[in-house]
PDB file of C-alpha atoms and ligand atoms in Angstrom:
ATOM      1  CA  MET R   1     116.481 139.328  90.690  1.00 45.00           C
ATOM      2  CA  SER R   2     114.918 136.214  88.692  1.00 42.00           C
ATOM      3  CA  HIS R   3     116.039 133.138  89.929  1.00 47.00           C
ATOM      4  CA  GLY R   4     114.460 130.625  87.586  1.00 43.00           C
ATOM      5  CA  PRO R   5     111.582 128.392  87.576  1.00 40.00           C
ATOM      6  CA  SER R   6     110.193 127.416  90.915  1.00 42.00           C
ATOM      7  CA  ALA R   7     109.770 124.118  92.395  1.00 42.00           C
ATOM      8  CA  PRO R   8     106.860 122.828  94.426  1.00 39.00           C
ATOM      9  CA  SER R   9     107.303 122.766  98.006  1.00 40.00           C
ATOM     10  CA  ALA R  10     108.478 119.225  98.763  1.00 40.00           C
ATOM     11  CA  ALA R  11     111.335 118.132 100.897  1.00 41.00           C
ATOM     12  CA  ALA R  12     113.126 115.016 102.124  1.00 43.00           C
ATOM     13  CA  PRO R  13     115.448 113.851 104.871  1.00 43.00           C
ATOM     14  CA  HIS R  14     118.760 113.606 103.567  1.00 45.00           C
ATOM     15  CA  ALA R  15     121.265 111.645 105.413  1.00 44.00           C
ATOM     16  CA  PRO R  16     124.807 112.046 103.969  1.00 43.00           C
ATOM     17  CA  HIS R  17     125.224 110.294 100.864  1.00 47.00           C
ATOM     18  CA  ALA R  18     127.672 108.797  98.557  1.00 46.00           C
ATOM     19  CA  PRO R  19     128.510 111.151  95.578  1.00 48.00           C
ATOM     20  CA  HIS R  20     126.902 109.827  91.918  1.00 50.00           C
ATOM     21  CA  ALA R  21     128.564 106.569  90.930  1.00 50.00           C
ATOM     22  CA  PRO R  22     129.381 106.088  87.276  1.00 52.00           C
ATOM     23  CA  HIS R  23     127.109 103.673  85.536  1.00 57.00           C
ATOM     24  CA  ASP R  24     129.797 101.074  85.083  1.00 66.00           C
ATOM     25  CA  GLU R  25     130.318 100.707  89.071  1.00 78.00           C
ATOM     26  CA  PRO R  26     128.496  97.579  90.801  1.00 89.00           C
ATOM     27  CA  TYR R  27     125.047  98.748  92.072  1.00 92.00           C
ATOM     28  CA  VAL R  28     124.676  98.349  95.836  1.00 95.00           C
ATOM     29  CA  PRO R  29     121.074  97.281  96.618  1.00 96.00           C
ATOM     30  CA  VAL R  30     119.553  99.566  99.281  1.00 97.00           C
ATOM     31  CA  PHE R  31     116.733  96.426 100.095  1.00 97.00           C
ATOM     32  CA  ILE R  32     119.342  94.500 101.963  1.00 96.00           C
ATOM     33  CA  GLY R  33     119.842  93.685 105.772  1.00 96.00           C
ATOM     34  CA  ALA R  34     117.969  96.191 108.081  1.00 96.00           C
ATOM     35  CA  ARG R  35     116.496  97.835 105.038  1.00 96.00           C
ATOM     36  CA  ARG R  36     114.897  94.739 103.968  1.00 97.00           C
ATOM     37  CA  LYS R  37     113.622  93.678 107.063  1.00 97.00           C
ATOM     38  CA  GLU R  38     111.912  97.305 107.330  1.00 97.00           C
ATOM     39  CA  LEU R  39     110.331  96.605 103.896  1.00 97.00           C
ATOM     40  CA  ASP R  40     108.887  93.369 104.973  1.00 97.00           C
ATOM     41  CA  GLU R  41     107.323  94.680 107.774  1.00 97.00           C
ATOM     42  CA  LEU R  42     105.743  97.008 105.834  1.00 96.00           C
ATOM     43  CA  PHE R  43     104.567  94.521 103.797  1.00 97.00           C
ATOM     44  CA  THR R  44     102.647  93.136 106.577  1.00 97.00           C
ATOM     45  CA  ARG R  45     100.834  96.428 107.054  1.00 96.00           C
ATOM     46  CA  TYR R  46      99.733  97.205 103.325  1.00 96.00           C
ATOM     47  CA  PRO R  47      97.251  95.461 101.481  1.00 97.00           C
ATOM     48  CA  THR R  48      99.659  94.896  98.192  1.00 97.00           C
ATOM     49  CA  ARG R  49     103.345  95.256  97.506  1.00 97.00           C
ATOM     50  CA  MET R  50     102.322  98.102  95.228  1.00 97.00           C
ATOM     51  CA  ALA R  51     100.808 100.096  98.034  1.00 98.00           C
ATOM     52  CA  THR R  52     104.370 100.359  99.800  1.00 98.00           C
ATOM     53  CA  LEU R  53     106.276 102.248  96.791  1.00 98.00           C
ATOM     54  CA  LEU R  54     105.728 105.749  98.204  1.00 98.00           C
ATOM     55  CA  PRO R  55     107.341 104.607 101.366  1.00 97.00           C
ATOM     56  CA  ALA R  56     109.882 102.268  99.515  1.00 98.00           C
ATOM     57  CA  LEU R  57     111.084 105.137  97.417  1.00 98.00           C
ATOM     58  CA  TRP R  58     111.356 107.069 100.558  1.00 96.00           C
ATOM     59  CA  MET R  59     113.611 104.498 102.255  1.00 97.00           C
ATOM     60  CA  VAL R  60     115.870 104.580  98.843  1.00 97.00           C
ATOM     61  CA  GLN R  61     116.359 108.381  99.325  1.00 95.00           C
ATOM     62  CA  GLU R  62     116.730 108.732 102.774  1.00 93.00           C
ATOM     63  CA  ASP R  63     119.573 106.262 102.449  1.00 94.00           C
ATOM     64  CA  ARG R  64     120.964 107.286  98.914  1.00 94.00           C
ATOM     65  CA  GLY R  65     119.979 111.048  99.076  1.00 92.00           C
ATOM     66  CA  TRP R  66     118.265 110.601  95.740  1.00 95.00           C
ATOM     67  CA  ILE R  67     116.457 107.881  93.605  1.00 97.00           C
ATOM     68  CA  SER R  68     118.858 106.914  90.624  1.00 96.00           C
ATOM     69  CA  GLU R  69     117.451 104.438  87.486  1.00 96.00           C
ATOM     70  CA  ARG R  70     118.973 101.520  89.200  1.00 96.00           C
ATOM     71  CA  ALA R  71     117.279 102.409  92.343  1.00 97.00           C
ATOM     72  CA  MET R  72     114.197 102.489  90.635  1.00 98.00           C
ATOM     73  CA  THR R  73     114.666  99.290  88.957  1.00 97.00           C
ATOM     74  CA  GLU R  74     115.576  97.411  92.132  1.00 98.00           C
ATOM     75  CA  VAL R  75     112.321  98.837  93.755  1.00 98.00           C
ATOM     76  CA  ALA R  76     110.503  97.790  90.570  1.00 98.00           C
ATOM     77  CA  SER R  77     112.012  94.283  90.993  1.00 98.00           C
ATOM     78  CA  VAL R  78     111.414  93.840  94.913  1.00 98.00           C
ATOM     79  CA  LEU R  79     107.520  95.053  94.394  1.00 98.00           C
ATOM     80  CA  GLY R  80     106.592  93.267  91.554  1.00 97.00           C
ATOM     81  CA  LEU R  81     106.289  96.181  89.654  1.00 98.00           C
ATOM     82  CA  THR R  82     107.560  97.598  86.049  1.00 98.00           C
ATOM     83  CA  ALA R  83     110.649  99.977  85.960  1.00 97.00           C
ATOM     84  CA  ALA R  84     108.365 102.265  83.914  1.00 97.00           C
ATOM     85  CA  TYR R  85     105.646 102.381  86.631  1.00 98.00           C
ATOM     86  CA  VAL R  86     108.139 103.226  89.358  1.00 98.00           C
ATOM     87  CA  LYS R  87     109.730 105.883  87.377  1.00 98.00           C
ATOM     88  CA  GLY R  88     106.499 107.256  86.637  1.00 98.00           C
ATOM     89  CA  VAL R  89     105.717 107.631  90.321  1.00 98.00           C
ATOM     90  CA  VAL R  90     108.969 109.073  91.176  1.00 97.00           C
ATOM     91  CA  THR R  91     108.896 111.931  88.256  1.00 95.00           C
ATOM     92  CA  PHE R  92     105.085 112.781  89.698  1.00 95.00           C
ATOM     93  CA  TYR R  93     106.147 113.441  93.135  1.00 91.00           C
ATOM     94  CA  THR R  94     108.346 116.454  93.238  1.00 83.00           C
ATOM     95  CA  MET R  95     109.805 115.531  96.749  1.00 87.00           C
ATOM     96  CA  TYR R  96     111.431 112.363  95.122  1.00 94.00           C
ATOM     97  CA  HIS R  97     114.942 113.552  93.997  1.00 94.00           C
ATOM     98  CA  GLN R  98     116.199 112.159  90.428  1.00 94.00           C
ATOM     99  CA  HIS R  99     119.812 113.554  90.730  1.00 93.00           C
ATOM    100  CA  PRO R 100     121.956 114.143  93.957  1.00 94.00           C
ATOM    101  CA  VAL R 101     121.307 116.842  95.493  1.00 96.00           C
ATOM    102  CA  GLY R 102     123.402 118.821  98.743  1.00 96.00           C
ATOM    103  CA  ARG R 103     123.078 117.360 102.209  1.00 94.00           C
ATOM    104  CA  HIS R 104     121.464 120.364 103.025  1.00 96.00           C
ATOM    105  CA  PHE R 105     118.314 120.907 100.812  1.00 96.00           C
ATOM    106  CA  ILE R 106     116.973 124.513 101.291  1.00 97.00           C
ATOM    107  CA  GLN R 107     113.892 125.626  99.709  1.00 96.00           C
ATOM    108  CA  VAL R 108     113.021 129.120 100.021  1.00 98.00           C
ATOM    109  CA  CYS R 109     109.242 130.292  99.583  1.00 97.00           C
ATOM    110  CA  THR R 110     109.102 133.112  96.685  1.00 97.00           C
ATOM    111  CA  THR R 111     105.644 133.305  96.497  1.00 97.00           C
ATOM    112  CA  SER R 112     103.685 136.597  96.280  1.00 97.00           C
ATOM    113  CA  PRO R 113     103.524 137.550  99.995  1.00 97.00           C
ATOM    114  CA  CYS R 114     106.968 136.417 100.530  1.00 97.00           C
ATOM    115  CA  LEU R 115     108.274 137.938  97.774  1.00 97.00           C
ATOM    116  CA  CYS R 116     106.885 141.264  98.960  1.00 97.00           C
ATOM    117  CA  ALA R 117     108.619 140.762 102.262  1.00 96.00           C
ATOM    118  CA  GLY R 118     111.896 140.272 100.519  1.00 97.00           C
ATOM    119  CA  ALA R 119     111.930 136.582  99.854  1.00 98.00           C
ATOM    120  CA  ASP R 120     114.427 137.358  96.710  1.00 98.00           C
ATOM    121  CA  LYS R 121     117.114 138.689  98.898  1.00 98.00           C
ATOM    122  CA  VAL R 122     116.853 135.428 101.221  1.00 98.00           C
ATOM    123  CA  VAL R 123     117.408 133.626  98.177  1.00 98.00           C
ATOM    124  CA  ASP R 124     120.452 135.667  97.119  1.00 98.00           C
ATOM    125  CA  ALA R 125     122.387 135.127 100.290  1.00 98.00           C
ATOM    126  CA  PHE R 126     121.582 131.461 100.302  1.00 98.00           C
ATOM    127  CA  LEU R 127     123.062 131.211  96.985  1.00 98.00           C
ATOM    128  CA  GLU R 128     126.094 133.729  97.635  1.00 97.00           C
ATOM    129  CA  GLN R 129     126.701 132.190 101.226  1.00 97.00           C
ATOM    130  CA  THR R 130     126.444 128.302 100.443  1.00 97.00           C
ATOM    131  CA  GLY R 131     128.616 128.619  97.429  1.00 97.00           C
ATOM    132  CA  CYS R 132     125.695 127.285  95.322  1.00 97.00           C
ATOM    133  CA  LYS R 133     125.573 130.518  93.188  1.00 96.00           C
ATOM    134  CA  GLU R 134     122.572 129.200  91.201  1.00 97.00           C
ATOM    135  CA  LEU R 135     119.221 127.425  91.819  1.00 97.00           C
ATOM    136  CA  GLY R 136     119.465 123.862  91.989  1.00 94.00           C
ATOM    137  CA  VAL R 137     122.963 123.640  91.632  1.00 95.00           C
ATOM    138  CA  THR R 138     124.834 121.870  94.470  1.00 96.00           C
ATOM    139  CA  SER R 139     127.579 123.694  96.370  1.00 97.00           C
ATOM    140  CA  PRO R 140     131.201 122.492  95.607  1.00 95.00           C
ATOM    141  CA  ASP R 141     131.585 121.035  98.913  1.00 95.00           C
ATOM    142  CA  GLY R 142     128.313 118.922  97.953  1.00 95.00           C
ATOM    143  CA  ARG R 143     126.629 120.738 101.616  1.00 96.00           C
ATOM    144  CA  PHE R 144     123.898 122.667  99.804  1.00 97.00           C
ATOM    145  CA  THR R 145     121.439 122.925  97.423  1.00 97.00           C
ATOM    146  CA  VAL R 146     119.136 125.748  97.220  1.00 97.00           C
ATOM    147  CA  ILE R 147     115.835 126.322  95.607  1.00 96.00           C
ATOM    148  CA  GLU R 148     112.476 128.451  95.279  1.00 96.00           C
ATOM    149  CA  VAL R 149     109.241 126.958  96.072  1.00 95.00           C
ATOM    150  CA  GLU R 150     105.624 127.958  96.125  1.00 94.00           C
ATOM    151  CA  CYS R 151     103.807 128.814  99.384  1.00 96.00           C
ATOM    152  CA  LEU R 152     105.240 126.880 102.304  1.00 96.00           C
ATOM    153  CA  GLY R 153     102.224 127.730 104.434  1.00 96.00           C
ATOM    154  CA  ALA R 154     103.772 129.935 106.395  1.00 96.00           C
ATOM    155  CA  CYS R 155     102.587 133.318 104.896  1.00 96.00           C
ATOM    156  CA  GLY R 156     102.617 135.067 108.132  1.00 95.00           C
ATOM    157  CA  PHE R 157     106.429 134.581 109.089  1.00 97.00           C
ATOM    158  CA  ALA R 158     107.946 135.872 105.587  1.00 96.00           C
ATOM    159  CA  THR R 159     110.424 134.542 105.016  1.00 98.00           C
ATOM    160  CA  PRO R 160     110.039 130.855 105.923  1.00 98.00           C
ATOM    161  CA  VAL R 161     112.739 128.317 104.821  1.00 98.00           C
ATOM    162  CA  GLN R 162     112.357 124.807 104.722  1.00 96.00           C
ATOM    163  CA  ILE R 163     115.813 123.078 105.147  1.00 96.00           C
ATOM    164  CA  ASN R 164     115.752 119.218 104.757  1.00 92.00           C
ATOM    165  CA  LEU R 165     112.584 118.415 107.138  1.00 90.00           C
ATOM    166  CA  ASP R 166     112.926 121.675 109.673  1.00 95.00           C
ATOM    167  CA  TYR R 167     111.112 125.104 108.888  1.00 95.00           C
ATOM    168  CA  VAL R 168     112.923 128.128 109.450  1.00 97.00           C
ATOM    169  CA  GLU R 169     110.634 131.149 109.864  1.00 97.00           C
ATOM    170  CA  ASN R 170     111.132 134.789 109.586  1.00 97.00           C
ATOM    171  CA  VAL R 171     114.433 134.682 107.780  1.00 98.00           C
ATOM    172  CA  THR R 172     116.258 137.808 106.379  1.00 98.00           C
ATOM    173  CA  PRO R 173     119.358 138.146 104.687  1.00 98.00           C
ATOM    174  CA  ASP R 174     120.790 138.976 108.112  1.00 98.00           C
ATOM    175  CA  THR R 175     120.008 135.767 109.519  1.00 98.00           C
ATOM    176  CA  VAL R 176     121.277 133.179 106.924  1.00 98.00           C
ATOM    177  CA  PRO R 177     124.557 133.460 108.259  1.00 98.00           C
ATOM    178  CA  THR R 178     123.234 132.160 111.592  1.00 97.00           C
ATOM    179  CA  ILE R 179     121.235 129.459 109.856  1.00 98.00           C
ATOM    180  CA  LEU R 180     124.439 128.275 107.515  1.00 97.00           C
ATOM    181  CA  ALA R 181     126.514 128.265 110.957  1.00 96.00           C
ATOM    182  CA  GLY R 182     124.287 125.608 112.429  1.00 95.00           C
ATOM    183  CA  LEU R 183     124.266 123.454 109.667  1.00 95.00           C
ATOM    184  CA  LYS R 184     127.097 120.794 109.631  1.00 84.00           C
TER     185      LYS R 184
HETATM  186  S1  FES T 201     103.474 132.781 100.491  1.00 61.15           S
HETATM  187 FE1  FES T 201     105.295 132.276 101.268  1.00 61.15          FE
HETATM  188  S2  FES T 201     104.592 130.914 102.843  1.00 61.15           S
HETATM  189 FE2  FES T 201     102.977 131.173 101.895  1.00 61.15          FE
END
């Protein structure tokens, strides 16, 4: 079964995050309080503010689950960059989410070796049992997003699945229910 385009291997931590806010709601900055202190500390360890861009974006994604246009503008302002530059970086690296995703971001390797071992059936099981139904679509309860990715570097343990920052190896359709049961 074809599941649409694959996405490169990438993942990010996903704390529970707020749903996508309508654009007319006031934007709550990320870099205030403890987060601002954390960023200020980073400034002391990097040669320029620009050099902190990747970890700053990571902080945004940790807090919000994804990186909105307004968050990109905030990062640009704090680091003294243009919003266009920040957007160029966000759109280059696939580990940065440009739209909300589920709390559990599930990446299934479907490159040839894993595909030969039945990765497509693993994808089917995740799509069905999470309620996502389609690749890249978040489940109605907001808990899951499932995508296919290229080689996760665990070819000897087909099928490997990355869930946020965790690896699960030797996944089969039969083990999917147990895996999902362990996710809150
Ligand atoms: S081909 Fe699937 S992990 Fe390498």
